[in-house]
C-alpha positions as a Markdown table, in Angstrom:
| # | Residue | x | y | z |
|---|---|---|---|---|
| 1 | Unk | 0.0 | 0.0 | 0.0 |
| 2 | Unk | 1.3 | 3.4 | -1.0 |
| 3 | Unk | 1.2 | 6.3 | 1.2 |
| 4 | Unk | 0.8 | 9.8 | -0.3 |
| 5 | Unk | 2.1 | 12.7 | 1.5 |
| 6 | Unk | -0.5 | 15.4 | 1.2 |
| 7 | Unk | 0.5 | 18.7 | 2.6 |
| 8 | Unk | -1.8 | 19.9 | 5.3 |
| 9 | Unk | -2.2 | 23.3 | 3.5 |
| 10 | Unk | -4.0 | 21.7 | 0.6 |
| 11 | Unk | -6.4 | 19.8 | 2.7 |
| 12 | Unk | -9.3 | 22.0 | 3.2 |
| 13 | Unk | -12.1 | 21.4 | 5.7 |
| 14 | Unk | -14.2 | 24.0 | 4.2 |
| 15 | Unk | -16.9 | 23.6 | 1.6 |
| 16 | Unk | -15.8 | 24.6 | -1.9 |
| 17 | Unk | -18.7 | 27.0 | -2.1 |
| 18 | Unk | -17.5 | 28.8 | 1.0 |
| 19 | Unk | -14.1 | 29.1 | -0.5 |
| 20 | Unk | -15.5 | 30.5 | -3.7 |
| 21 | Unk | -17.6 | 33.0 | -1.7 |
| 22 | Unk | -14.5 | 34.0 | 0.2 |
| 23 | Unk | -12.7 | 34.7 | -3.0 |
| 24 | Unk | -15.6 | 36.7 | -4.3 |
| 25 | Unk | -15.8 | 38.8 | -1.2 |
| 26 | Unk | -12.0 | 39.5 | -1.3 |
| 27 | Unk | -12.4 | 40.6 | -4.9 |
| 28 | Unk | -15.6 | 42.7 | -4.3 |
| 29 | Unk | -14.8 | 44.3 | -1.0 |
| 30 | Unk | -12.2 | 46.8 | -2.3 |
| 31 | Unk | -14.5 | 47.6 | -5.3 |
| 32 | Unk | -17.4 | 48.3 | -2.9 |
| 33 | Unk | -15.2 | 50.5 | -0.8 |
| 34 | Unk | -13.9 | 52.4 | -3.8 |
| 35 | Unk | -17.5 | 53.0 | -5.0 |
| 36 | Unk | -18.5 | 54.2 | -1.6 |
| 37 | Unk | -15.5 | 56.6 | -1.5 |
| 38 | Unk | -16.4 | 57.9 | -5.0 |
| 39 | Unk | -20.0 | 58.4 | -4.0 |
| 40 | Unk | -18.9 | 60.3 | -0.9 |
| 41 | Unk | -16.7 | 62.5 | -3.1 |
| 42 | Unk | -19.5 | 63.2 | -5.6 |
| 43 | Unk | -21.8 | 64.1 | -2.8 |
| 44 | Unk | -19.2 | 66.6 | -1.5 |
| 45 | Unk | -18.9 | 68.1 | -4.9 |
| 46 | Unk | -22.6 | 68.4 | -5.2 |
| 47 | Unk | -22.8 | 70.0 | -1.8 |
| 48 | Unk | -20.2 | 72.6 | -2.6 |
| 49 | Unk | -21.9 | 73.4 | -6.0 |
| 50 | Unk | -25.2 | 73.8 | -4.2 |
| 51 | Unk | -23.6 | 76.3 | -1.8 |
| 52 | Unk | -22.2 | 78.3 | -4.8 |
| 53 | Unk | -25.6 | 78.3 | -6.5 |
| 54 | Unk | -27.4 | 79.4 | -3.4 |
| 55 | Unk | -25.0 | 82.3 | -3.1 |
| 56 | Unk | -25.5 | 83.3 | -6.7 |
| 57 | Unk | -29.3 | 82.9 | -6.2 |
| 58 | Unk | -29.1 | 85.2 | -3.2 |
| 59 | Unk | -27.2 | 87.8 | -5.1 |
| 60 | Unk | -29.7 | 87.7 | -8.0 |
| 61 | Unk | -32.6 | 88.0 | -5.6 |
| 62 | Unk | -30.9 | 91.0 | -3.9 |
| 63 | Unk | -30.3 | 92.7 | -7.2 |
| 64 | Unk | -33.9 | 92.2 | -8.2 |
| 65 | Unk | -35.2 | 93.6 | -4.9 |
| 66 | Unk | -32.9 | 96.6 | -5.2 |
| 67 | Unk | -34.0 | 97.2 | -8.8 |
| 68 | Unk | -37.6 | 96.9 | -7.8 |
| 69 | Unk | -37.2 | 99.3 | -4.9 |
| 70 | Unk | -35.3 | 101.8 | -7.1 |
| 71 | Unk | -37.9 | 101.7 | -9.9 |
| 72 | Unk | -40.4 | 104.2 | -8.5 |
| 73 | Unk | -37.6 | 106.8 | -7.8 |
| 74 | Unk | -36.2 | 106.4 | -11.3 |
| 75 | Unk | -39.6 | 106.8 | -12.8 |
| 76 | Unk | -40.2 | 110.0 | -10.8 |
| 77 | Unk | -36.8 | 111.3 | -11.9 |
| 78 | Unk | -37.6 | 110.5 | -15.5 |
| 79 | Unk | -41.1 | 112.2 | -15.2 |
| 80 | Unk | -39.5 | 115.2 | -13.5 |
| 81 | Unk | -37.3 | 115.8 | -16.6 |
| 82 | Unk | -40.4 | 116.2 | -18.8 |
| 83 | Unk | -42.9 | 117.7 | -16.3 |
| 84 | Unk | -44.3 | 121.2 | -17.0 |
| 85 | Unk | -42.6 | 121.3 | -20.4 |
| 86 | Unk | -44.1 | 121.1 | -23.7 |
| 87 | Unk | -42.3 | 118.3 | -25.4 |
| 88 | Unk | -42.3 | 117.3 | -29.0 |
| 89 | Unk | -43.7 | 113.9 | -29.9 |
| 90 | Unk | -40.1 | 112.6 | -30.6 |
| 91 | Unk | -39.1 | 113.4 | -27.0 |
| 92 | Unk | -42.2 | 111.8 | -25.7 |
| 93 | Unk | -41.3 | 108.6 | -27.6 |
| 94 | Unk | -37.8 | 108.7 | -26.1 |
| 95 | Unk | -39.3 | 109.2 | -22.6 |
| 96 | Unk | -41.6 | 106.3 | -23.1 |
| 97 | Unk | -38.7 | 104.1 | -24.3 |
| 98 | Unk | -36.6 | 105.0 | -21.3 |
| 99 | Unk | -39.4 | 104.2 | -18.9 |
| 100 | Unk | -40.0 | 100.9 | -20.7 |
| 101 | Unk | -36.3 | 100.0 | -20.4 |
| 102 | Unk | -36.5 | 100.7 | -16.7 |
| 103 | Unk | -39.4 | 98.3 | -16.3 |
| 104 | Unk | -37.8 | 95.7 | -18.5 |
| 105 | Unk | -34.6 | 95.9 | -16.5 |
| 106 | Unk | -36.6 | 95.0 | -13.3 |
| 107 | Unk | -38.3 | 92.2 | -15.2 |
| 108 | Unk | -34.9 | 90.9 | -16.4 |
| 109 | Unk | -33.7 | 91.0 | -12.8 |
| 110 | Unk | -36.8 | 89.0 | -11.7 |
| 111 | Unk | -36.3 | 86.4 | -14.5 |
| 112 | Unk | -32.6 | 86.1 | -13.5 |
| 113 | Unk | -33.5 | 85.5 | -9.9 |
| 114 | Unk | -36.1 | 82.9 | -10.9 |
| 115 | Unk | -33.5 | 81.1 | -13.1 |
| 116 | Unk | -30.9 | 81.0 | -10.4 |
| 117 | Unk | -33.5 | 79.7 | -7.9 |
| 118 | Unk | -34.4 | 76.9 | -10.3 |
| 119 | Unk | -30.7 | 76.0 | -10.9 |
| 120 | Unk | -30.2 | 75.9 | -7.1 |
| 121 | Unk | -33.3 | 73.8 | -6.6 |
| 122 | Unk | -32.2 | 71.3 | -9.3 |
| 123 | Unk | -28.7 | 71.1 | -7.7 |
| 124 | Unk | -30.4 | 70.4 | -4.4 |
| 125 | Unk | -32.1 | 67.4 | -6.1 |
| 126 | Unk | -28.8 | 66.2 | -7.5 |
| 127 | Unk | -27.3 | 66.5 | -4.0 |
| 128 | Unk | -30.1 | 64.4 | -2.5 |
| 129 | Unk | -29.6 | 61.7 | -5.2 |
| 130 | Unk | -25.8 | 61.8 | -4.4 |
| 131 | Unk | -26.6 | 61.4 | -0.7 |
| 132 | Unk | -28.9 | 58.5 | -1.4 |
| 133 | Unk | -26.1 | 56.9 | -3.5 |
| 134 | Unk | -23.7 | 57.3 | -0.6 |
| 135 | Unk | -26.1 | 55.5 | 1.7 |
| 136 | Unk | -26.6 | 52.7 | -0.8 |
| 137 | Unk | -22.9 | 52.3 | -1.3 |
| 138 | Unk | -22.4 | 52.3 | 2.5 |
| 139 | Unk | -25.0 | 49.5 | 2.9 |
| 140 | Unk | -23.3 | 47.5 | 0.2 |
| 141 | Unk | -19.9 | 47.9 | 1.9 |
| 142 | Unk | -21.5 | 46.9 | 5.2 |
| 143 | Unk | -23.1 | 43.8 | 3.7 |
| 144 | Unk | -19.7 | 42.8 | 2.3 |
| 145 | Unk | -18.1 | 43.3 | 5.7 |
| 146 | Unk | -20.8 | 41.3 | 7.4 |
| 147 | Unk | -20.5 | 38.5 | 4.9 |
| 148 | Unk | -16.8 | 38.4 | 5.4 |
| 149 | Unk | -17.2 | 38.3 | 9.2 |
| 150 | Unk | -19.8 | 35.5 | 9.0 |
| 151 | Unk | -17.6 | 33.5 | 6.7 |
| 152 | Unk | -14.5 | 33.9 | 8.9 |
| 153 | Unk | -16.4 | 33.0 | 12.0 |
């Protein structure tokens, strides 16, 4: 009868499926950790961008408020130029054009403020999605860690 020397290292008491699972976990764990890190970085970028957009929105809103508050005074100043004077029709058209531009400027400021608010709101939604992705990646990494701990006993 022949005796074979089988090194103890090659004799495994574990189920082959467990060994395959362990290999898969060792392969996937760093990938999951990397994805989690990338999701966290993306969420940080989205958060910083939201802060920038909220600042821009605030400036646009302030500019609109200021333009709206200044409009009555500018209209009075414009009216004072032509008050108590006989003015030719051409000057009246110029006056009307100047007053129209004043109102249009306020409307433009209002539109700009609305656009900036919309951009900031959309960015806030992107930030929320990024935060959800971070949470999802964290759960995946935790699952991988749990599976590894269960496998290793």
